[in-house]
mmCIF file of C-alpha atoms and ligand atoms in Angstrom:
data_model
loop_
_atom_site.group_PDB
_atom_site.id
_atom_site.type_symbol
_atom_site.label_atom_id
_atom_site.label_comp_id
_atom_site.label_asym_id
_atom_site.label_seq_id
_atom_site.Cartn_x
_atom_site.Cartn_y
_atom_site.Cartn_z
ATOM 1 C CA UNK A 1 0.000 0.000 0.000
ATOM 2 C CA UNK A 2 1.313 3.319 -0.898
ATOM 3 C CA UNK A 3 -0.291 6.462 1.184
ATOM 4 C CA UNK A 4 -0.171 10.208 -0.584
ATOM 5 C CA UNK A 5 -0.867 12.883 1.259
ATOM 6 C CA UNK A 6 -2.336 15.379 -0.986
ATOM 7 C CA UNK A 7 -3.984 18.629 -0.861
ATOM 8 C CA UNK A 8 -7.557 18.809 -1.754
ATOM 9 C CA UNK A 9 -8.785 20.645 -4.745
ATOM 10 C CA UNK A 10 -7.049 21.268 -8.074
ATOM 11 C CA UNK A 11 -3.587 19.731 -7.248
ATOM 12 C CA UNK A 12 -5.734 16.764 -5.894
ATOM 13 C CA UNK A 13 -7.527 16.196 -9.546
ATOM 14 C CA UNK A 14 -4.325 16.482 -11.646
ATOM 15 C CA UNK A 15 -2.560 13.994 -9.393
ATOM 16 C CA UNK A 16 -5.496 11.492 -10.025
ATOM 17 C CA UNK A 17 -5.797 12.178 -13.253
ATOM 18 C CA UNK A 18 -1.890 11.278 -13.767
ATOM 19 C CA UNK A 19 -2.105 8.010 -12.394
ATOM 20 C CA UNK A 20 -5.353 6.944 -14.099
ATOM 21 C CA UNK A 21 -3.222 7.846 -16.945
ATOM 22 C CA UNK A 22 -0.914 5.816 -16.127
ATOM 23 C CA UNK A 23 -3.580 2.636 -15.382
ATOM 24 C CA UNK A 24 -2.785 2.693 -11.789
ATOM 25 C CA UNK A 25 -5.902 3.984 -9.978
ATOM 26 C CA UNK A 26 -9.251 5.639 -10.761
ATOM 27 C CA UNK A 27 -10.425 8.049 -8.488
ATOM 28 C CA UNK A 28 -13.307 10.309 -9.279
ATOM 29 C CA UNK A 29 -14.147 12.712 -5.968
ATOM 30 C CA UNK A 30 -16.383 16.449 -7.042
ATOM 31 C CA UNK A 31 -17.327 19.352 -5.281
ATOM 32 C CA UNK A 32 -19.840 17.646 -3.026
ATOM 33 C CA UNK A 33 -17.325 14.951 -1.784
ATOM 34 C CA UNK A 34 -16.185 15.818 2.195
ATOM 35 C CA UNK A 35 -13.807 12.322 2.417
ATOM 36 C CA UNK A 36 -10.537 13.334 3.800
ATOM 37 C CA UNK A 37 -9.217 9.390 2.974
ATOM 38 C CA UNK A 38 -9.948 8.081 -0.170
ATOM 39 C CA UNK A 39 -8.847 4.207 -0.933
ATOM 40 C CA UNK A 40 -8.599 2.749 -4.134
ATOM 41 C CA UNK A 41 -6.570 -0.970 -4.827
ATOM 42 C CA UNK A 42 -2.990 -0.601 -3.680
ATOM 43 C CA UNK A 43 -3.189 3.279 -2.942
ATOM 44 C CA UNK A 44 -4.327 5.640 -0.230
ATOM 45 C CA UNK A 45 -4.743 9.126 -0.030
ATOM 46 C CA UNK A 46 -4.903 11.969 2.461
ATOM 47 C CA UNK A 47 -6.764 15.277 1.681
ATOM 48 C CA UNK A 48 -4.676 17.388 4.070
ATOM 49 C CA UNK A 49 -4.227 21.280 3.923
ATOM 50 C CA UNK A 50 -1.396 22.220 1.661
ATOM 51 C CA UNK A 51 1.047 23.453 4.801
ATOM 52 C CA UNK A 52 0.517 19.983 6.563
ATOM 53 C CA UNK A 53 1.883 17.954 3.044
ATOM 54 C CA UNK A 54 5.217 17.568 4.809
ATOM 55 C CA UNK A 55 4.289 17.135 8.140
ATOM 56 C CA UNK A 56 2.332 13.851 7.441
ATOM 57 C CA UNK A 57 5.308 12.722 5.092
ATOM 58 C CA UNK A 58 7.794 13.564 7.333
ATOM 59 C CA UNK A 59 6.020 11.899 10.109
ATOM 60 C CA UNK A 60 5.624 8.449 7.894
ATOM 61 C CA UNK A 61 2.001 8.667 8.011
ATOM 62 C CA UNK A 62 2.059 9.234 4.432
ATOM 63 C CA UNK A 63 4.679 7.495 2.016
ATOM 64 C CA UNK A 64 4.483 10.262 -0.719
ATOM 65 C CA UNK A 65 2.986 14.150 -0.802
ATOM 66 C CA UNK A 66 2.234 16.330 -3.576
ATOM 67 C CA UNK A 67 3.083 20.215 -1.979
ATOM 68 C CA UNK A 68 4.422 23.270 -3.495
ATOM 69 C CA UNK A 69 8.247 24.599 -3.373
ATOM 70 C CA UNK A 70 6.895 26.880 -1.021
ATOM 71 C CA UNK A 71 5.302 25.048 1.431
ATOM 72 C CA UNK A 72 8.025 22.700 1.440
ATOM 73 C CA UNK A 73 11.000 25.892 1.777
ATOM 74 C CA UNK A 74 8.671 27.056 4.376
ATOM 75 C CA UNK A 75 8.262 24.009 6.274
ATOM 76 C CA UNK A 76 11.865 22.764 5.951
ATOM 77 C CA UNK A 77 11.121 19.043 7.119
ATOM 78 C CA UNK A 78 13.758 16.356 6.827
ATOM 79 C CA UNK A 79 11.718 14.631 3.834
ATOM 80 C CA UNK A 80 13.170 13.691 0.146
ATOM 81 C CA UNK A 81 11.748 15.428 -3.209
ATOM 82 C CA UNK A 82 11.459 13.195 -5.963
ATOM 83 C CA UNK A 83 10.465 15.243 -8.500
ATOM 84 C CA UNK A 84 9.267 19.037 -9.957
ATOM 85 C CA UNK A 85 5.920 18.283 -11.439
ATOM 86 C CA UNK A 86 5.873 21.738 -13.494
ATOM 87 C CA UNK A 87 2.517 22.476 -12.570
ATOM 88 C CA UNK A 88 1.592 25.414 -10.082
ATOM 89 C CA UNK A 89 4.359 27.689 -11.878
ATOM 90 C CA UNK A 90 4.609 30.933 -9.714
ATOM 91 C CA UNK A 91 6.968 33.270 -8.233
ATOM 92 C CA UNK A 92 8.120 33.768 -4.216
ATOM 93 C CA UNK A 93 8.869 37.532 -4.656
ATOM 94 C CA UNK A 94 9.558 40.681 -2.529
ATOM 95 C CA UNK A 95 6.512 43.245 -3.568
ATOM 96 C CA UNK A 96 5.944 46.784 -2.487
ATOM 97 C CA UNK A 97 3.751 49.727 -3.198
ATOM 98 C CA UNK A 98 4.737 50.596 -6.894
ATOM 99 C CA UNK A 99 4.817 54.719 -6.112
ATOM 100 C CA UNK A 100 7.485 53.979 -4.047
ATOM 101 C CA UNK A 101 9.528 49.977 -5.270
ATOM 102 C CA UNK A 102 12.760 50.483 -3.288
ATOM 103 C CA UNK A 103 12.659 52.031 -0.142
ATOM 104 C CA UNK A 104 12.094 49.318 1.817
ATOM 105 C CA UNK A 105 15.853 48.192 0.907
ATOM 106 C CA UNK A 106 17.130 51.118 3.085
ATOM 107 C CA UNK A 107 14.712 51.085 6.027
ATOM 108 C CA UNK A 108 16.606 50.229 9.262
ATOM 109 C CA UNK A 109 13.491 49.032 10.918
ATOM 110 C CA UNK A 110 12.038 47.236 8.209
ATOM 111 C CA UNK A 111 8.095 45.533 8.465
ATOM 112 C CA UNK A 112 7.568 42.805 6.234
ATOM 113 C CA UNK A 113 4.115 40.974 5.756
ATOM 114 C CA UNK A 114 3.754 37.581 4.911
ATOM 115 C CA UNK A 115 2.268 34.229 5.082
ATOM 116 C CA UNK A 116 6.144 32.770 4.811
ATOM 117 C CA UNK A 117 7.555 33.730 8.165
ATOM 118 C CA UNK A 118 10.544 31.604 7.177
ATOM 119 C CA UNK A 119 11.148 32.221 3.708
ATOM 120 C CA UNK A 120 11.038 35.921 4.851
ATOM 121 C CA UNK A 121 13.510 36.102 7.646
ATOM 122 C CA UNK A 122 15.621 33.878 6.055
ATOM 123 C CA UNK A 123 16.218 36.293 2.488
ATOM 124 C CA UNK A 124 15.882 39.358 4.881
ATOM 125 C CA UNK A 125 18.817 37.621 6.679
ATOM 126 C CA UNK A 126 20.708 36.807 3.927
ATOM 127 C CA UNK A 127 20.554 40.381 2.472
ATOM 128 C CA UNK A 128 21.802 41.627 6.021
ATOM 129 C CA UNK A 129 18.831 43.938 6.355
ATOM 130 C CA UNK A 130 17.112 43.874 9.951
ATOM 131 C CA UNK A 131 13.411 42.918 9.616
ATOM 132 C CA UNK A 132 10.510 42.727 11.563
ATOM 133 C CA UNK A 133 8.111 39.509 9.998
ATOM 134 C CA UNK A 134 4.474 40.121 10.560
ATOM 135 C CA UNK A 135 2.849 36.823 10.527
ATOM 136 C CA UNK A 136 -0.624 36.933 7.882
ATOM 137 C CA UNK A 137 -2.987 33.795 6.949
ATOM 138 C CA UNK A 138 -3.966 35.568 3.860
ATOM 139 C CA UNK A 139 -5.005 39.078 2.094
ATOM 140 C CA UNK A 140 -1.286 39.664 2.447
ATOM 141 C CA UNK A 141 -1.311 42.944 0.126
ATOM 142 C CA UNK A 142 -3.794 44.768 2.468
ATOM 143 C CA UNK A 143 -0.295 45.515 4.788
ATOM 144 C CA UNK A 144 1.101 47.499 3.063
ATOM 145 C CA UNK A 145 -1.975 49.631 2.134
ATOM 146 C CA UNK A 146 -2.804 50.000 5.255
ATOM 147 C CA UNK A 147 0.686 50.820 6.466
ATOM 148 C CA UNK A 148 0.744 47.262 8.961
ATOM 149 C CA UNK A 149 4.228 46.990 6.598
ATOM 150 C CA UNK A 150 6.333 48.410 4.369
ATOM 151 C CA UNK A 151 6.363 45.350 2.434
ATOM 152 C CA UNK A 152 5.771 41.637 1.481
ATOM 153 C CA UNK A 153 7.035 38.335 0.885
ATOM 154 C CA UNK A 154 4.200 36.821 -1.229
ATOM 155 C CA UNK A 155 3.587 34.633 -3.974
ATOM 156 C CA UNK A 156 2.977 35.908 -7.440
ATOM 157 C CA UNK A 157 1.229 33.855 -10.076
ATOM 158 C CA UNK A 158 -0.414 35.842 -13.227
ATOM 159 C CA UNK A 159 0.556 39.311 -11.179
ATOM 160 C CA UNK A 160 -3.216 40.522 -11.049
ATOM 161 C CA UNK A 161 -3.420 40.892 -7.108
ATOM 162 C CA UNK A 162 -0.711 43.062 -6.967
ATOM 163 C CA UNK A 163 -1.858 44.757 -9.721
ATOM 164 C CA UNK A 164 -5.393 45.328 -8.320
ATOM 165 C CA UNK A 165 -4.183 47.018 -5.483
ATOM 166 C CA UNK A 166 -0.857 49.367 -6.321
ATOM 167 C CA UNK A 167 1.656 46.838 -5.996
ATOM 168 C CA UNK A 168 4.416 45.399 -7.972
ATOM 169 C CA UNK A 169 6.972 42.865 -7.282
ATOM 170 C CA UNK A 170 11.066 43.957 -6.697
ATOM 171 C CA UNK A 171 12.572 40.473 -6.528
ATOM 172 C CA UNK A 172 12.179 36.992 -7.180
ATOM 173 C CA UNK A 173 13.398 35.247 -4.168
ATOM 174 C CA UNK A 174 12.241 31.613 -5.447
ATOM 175 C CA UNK A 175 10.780 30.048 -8.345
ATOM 176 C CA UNK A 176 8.210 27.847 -7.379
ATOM 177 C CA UNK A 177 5.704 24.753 -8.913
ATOM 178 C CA UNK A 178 4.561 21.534 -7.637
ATOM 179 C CA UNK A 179 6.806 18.969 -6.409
ATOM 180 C CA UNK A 180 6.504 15.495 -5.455
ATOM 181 C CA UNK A 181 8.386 14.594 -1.918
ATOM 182 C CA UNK A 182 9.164 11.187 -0.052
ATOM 183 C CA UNK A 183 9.461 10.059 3.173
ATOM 184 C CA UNK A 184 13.057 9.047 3.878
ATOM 185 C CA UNK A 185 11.963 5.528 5.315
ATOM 186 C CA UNK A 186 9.677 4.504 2.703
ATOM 187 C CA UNK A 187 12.325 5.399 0.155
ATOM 188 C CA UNK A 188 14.374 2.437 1.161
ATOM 189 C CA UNK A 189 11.246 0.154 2.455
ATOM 190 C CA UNK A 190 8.932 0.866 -0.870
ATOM 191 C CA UNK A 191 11.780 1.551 -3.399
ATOM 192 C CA UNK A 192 9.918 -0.093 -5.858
ATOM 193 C CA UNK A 193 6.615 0.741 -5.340
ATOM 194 C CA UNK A 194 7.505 4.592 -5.804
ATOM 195 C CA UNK A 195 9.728 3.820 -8.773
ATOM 196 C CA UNK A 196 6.878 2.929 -10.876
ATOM 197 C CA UNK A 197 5.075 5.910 -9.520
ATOM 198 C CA UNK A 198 7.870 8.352 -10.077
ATOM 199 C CA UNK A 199 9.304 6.591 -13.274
ATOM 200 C CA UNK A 200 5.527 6.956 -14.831
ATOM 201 C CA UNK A 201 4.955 10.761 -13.695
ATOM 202 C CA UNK A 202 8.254 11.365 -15.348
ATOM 203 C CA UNK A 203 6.878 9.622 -18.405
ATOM 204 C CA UNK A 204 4.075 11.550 -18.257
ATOM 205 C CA UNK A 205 5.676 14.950 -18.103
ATOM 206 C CA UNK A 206 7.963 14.497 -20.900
ATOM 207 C CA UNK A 207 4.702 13.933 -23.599
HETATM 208 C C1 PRP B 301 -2.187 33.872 -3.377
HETATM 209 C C2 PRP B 301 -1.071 34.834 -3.045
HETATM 210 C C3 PRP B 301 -1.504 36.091 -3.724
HETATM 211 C C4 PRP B 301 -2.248 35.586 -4.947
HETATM 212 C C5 PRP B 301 -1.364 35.700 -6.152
HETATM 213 O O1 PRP B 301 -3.218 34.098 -2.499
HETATM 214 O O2 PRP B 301 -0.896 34.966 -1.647
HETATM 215 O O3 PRP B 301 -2.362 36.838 -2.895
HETATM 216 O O4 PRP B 301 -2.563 34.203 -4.717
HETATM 217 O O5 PRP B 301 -2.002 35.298 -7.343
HETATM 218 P P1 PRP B 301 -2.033 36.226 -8.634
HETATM 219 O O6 PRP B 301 -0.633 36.719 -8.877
HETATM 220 O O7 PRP B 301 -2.494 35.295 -9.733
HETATM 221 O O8 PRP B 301 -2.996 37.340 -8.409
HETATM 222 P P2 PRP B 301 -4.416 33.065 -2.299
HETATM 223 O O9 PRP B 301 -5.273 33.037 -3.529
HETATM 224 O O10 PRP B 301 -3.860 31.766 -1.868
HETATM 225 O O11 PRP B 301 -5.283 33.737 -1.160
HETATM 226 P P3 PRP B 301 -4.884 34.349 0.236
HETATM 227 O O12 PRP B 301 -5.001 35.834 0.067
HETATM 228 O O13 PRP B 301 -5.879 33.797 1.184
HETATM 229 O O14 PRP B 301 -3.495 33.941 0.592
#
């Protein structure tokens, strides 16, 4: 049995999609559907929010997870990635009220929104600037509207938040998409089992 932990919604659908593709399982789940474990043959899955991919891999409740490059930056868990999927395509960047892009890379006492704590303290860090994170769960652009920050660490996709309200993004700090990761364990115990699962999403990618 090989256990996924997946996150539910669009990444969810393309992952079941691949391996029908591949003649491995069929799941079908719409809108209506509130399972959070979904069994099918020799395969299990876990509909877990997108931050707790890694936790359940790393943990060795799940074998395999499906999580963006953020998520799994963010989370920095001791767990293997197998593969970049190429879906979810978007941007980690540094953003900031477009009137005024690059003030925030003198401030001494700089305030930076985001969702990334992490990610955020850790570029801030590596620039040598002195930041104060401000922890969000979403709407991340409202801080620096409302002057909660002078900035954020946010991820850009097509651009059109930003956009929408006065922003524009300074730098990329990571390029980010989909990945597949492993838990280290099951990487030695089901080697073969998540060869033919890796070896056929490769397959798949190159068409
Ligand atoms: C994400 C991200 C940006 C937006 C970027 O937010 O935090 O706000 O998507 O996408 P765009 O460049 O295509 O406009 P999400 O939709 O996850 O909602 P959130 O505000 O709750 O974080």
């Amino acid at each position: 049995m090989l256990t996924f932990a997946l996150s539910k919604g669009r990444l969810a659908d393309k992952i079941f999609k691949m391996l029908k593709e591949l003649g491995l399982c069929e799941i079908s789940i719409d809108d209506e559907d509130r399972r959070l474990i979904i069994e099918q043959g020799d395969f299990r899955f876990f509909l877990a929010k997108p931050s707790d991919v890694p936790t359940f891999v790393d943990n060795g409740v799940a074998d395999l997870g499906v999580v963006g490059k953020d998520t799994i930056i963010e989370e920095n868990r001791d767990i293997a990635e197998l593969l970049d999927l190429g879906f979810g395509k978007c941007r980690m960047c540094v953003c900031a009220p477009k009137e005024d892009l690059d003030s925030y890379k003198y401030k001494m006492n700089l305030r930076v929104a985001t969702k990334y704590p992490n990610i955020a303290k850790a570029y801030f860090d590596s620039m040598g600037q002195n930041a104060t994170i401000i922890k969000l769960n979403g709407s991340v652009e409202l801080a620096p509207i409302t002057n909660l920050s002078d900035c954020i660490v946010d991820i850009v996709e097509s651009g059109r938040t930003l956009k929408e309200n006065g922003l524009e993004a300074v730098t990329t700090i990571h390029e980010l998409s989909a990945r597949l990761v492993c838990n280290l364990a099951s990487l030695k115990t089901k080697y073969d089992e998540i060869s033919k699962v890796v070896d056929g999403f490769r397959e798949l990618l190159r068409k």
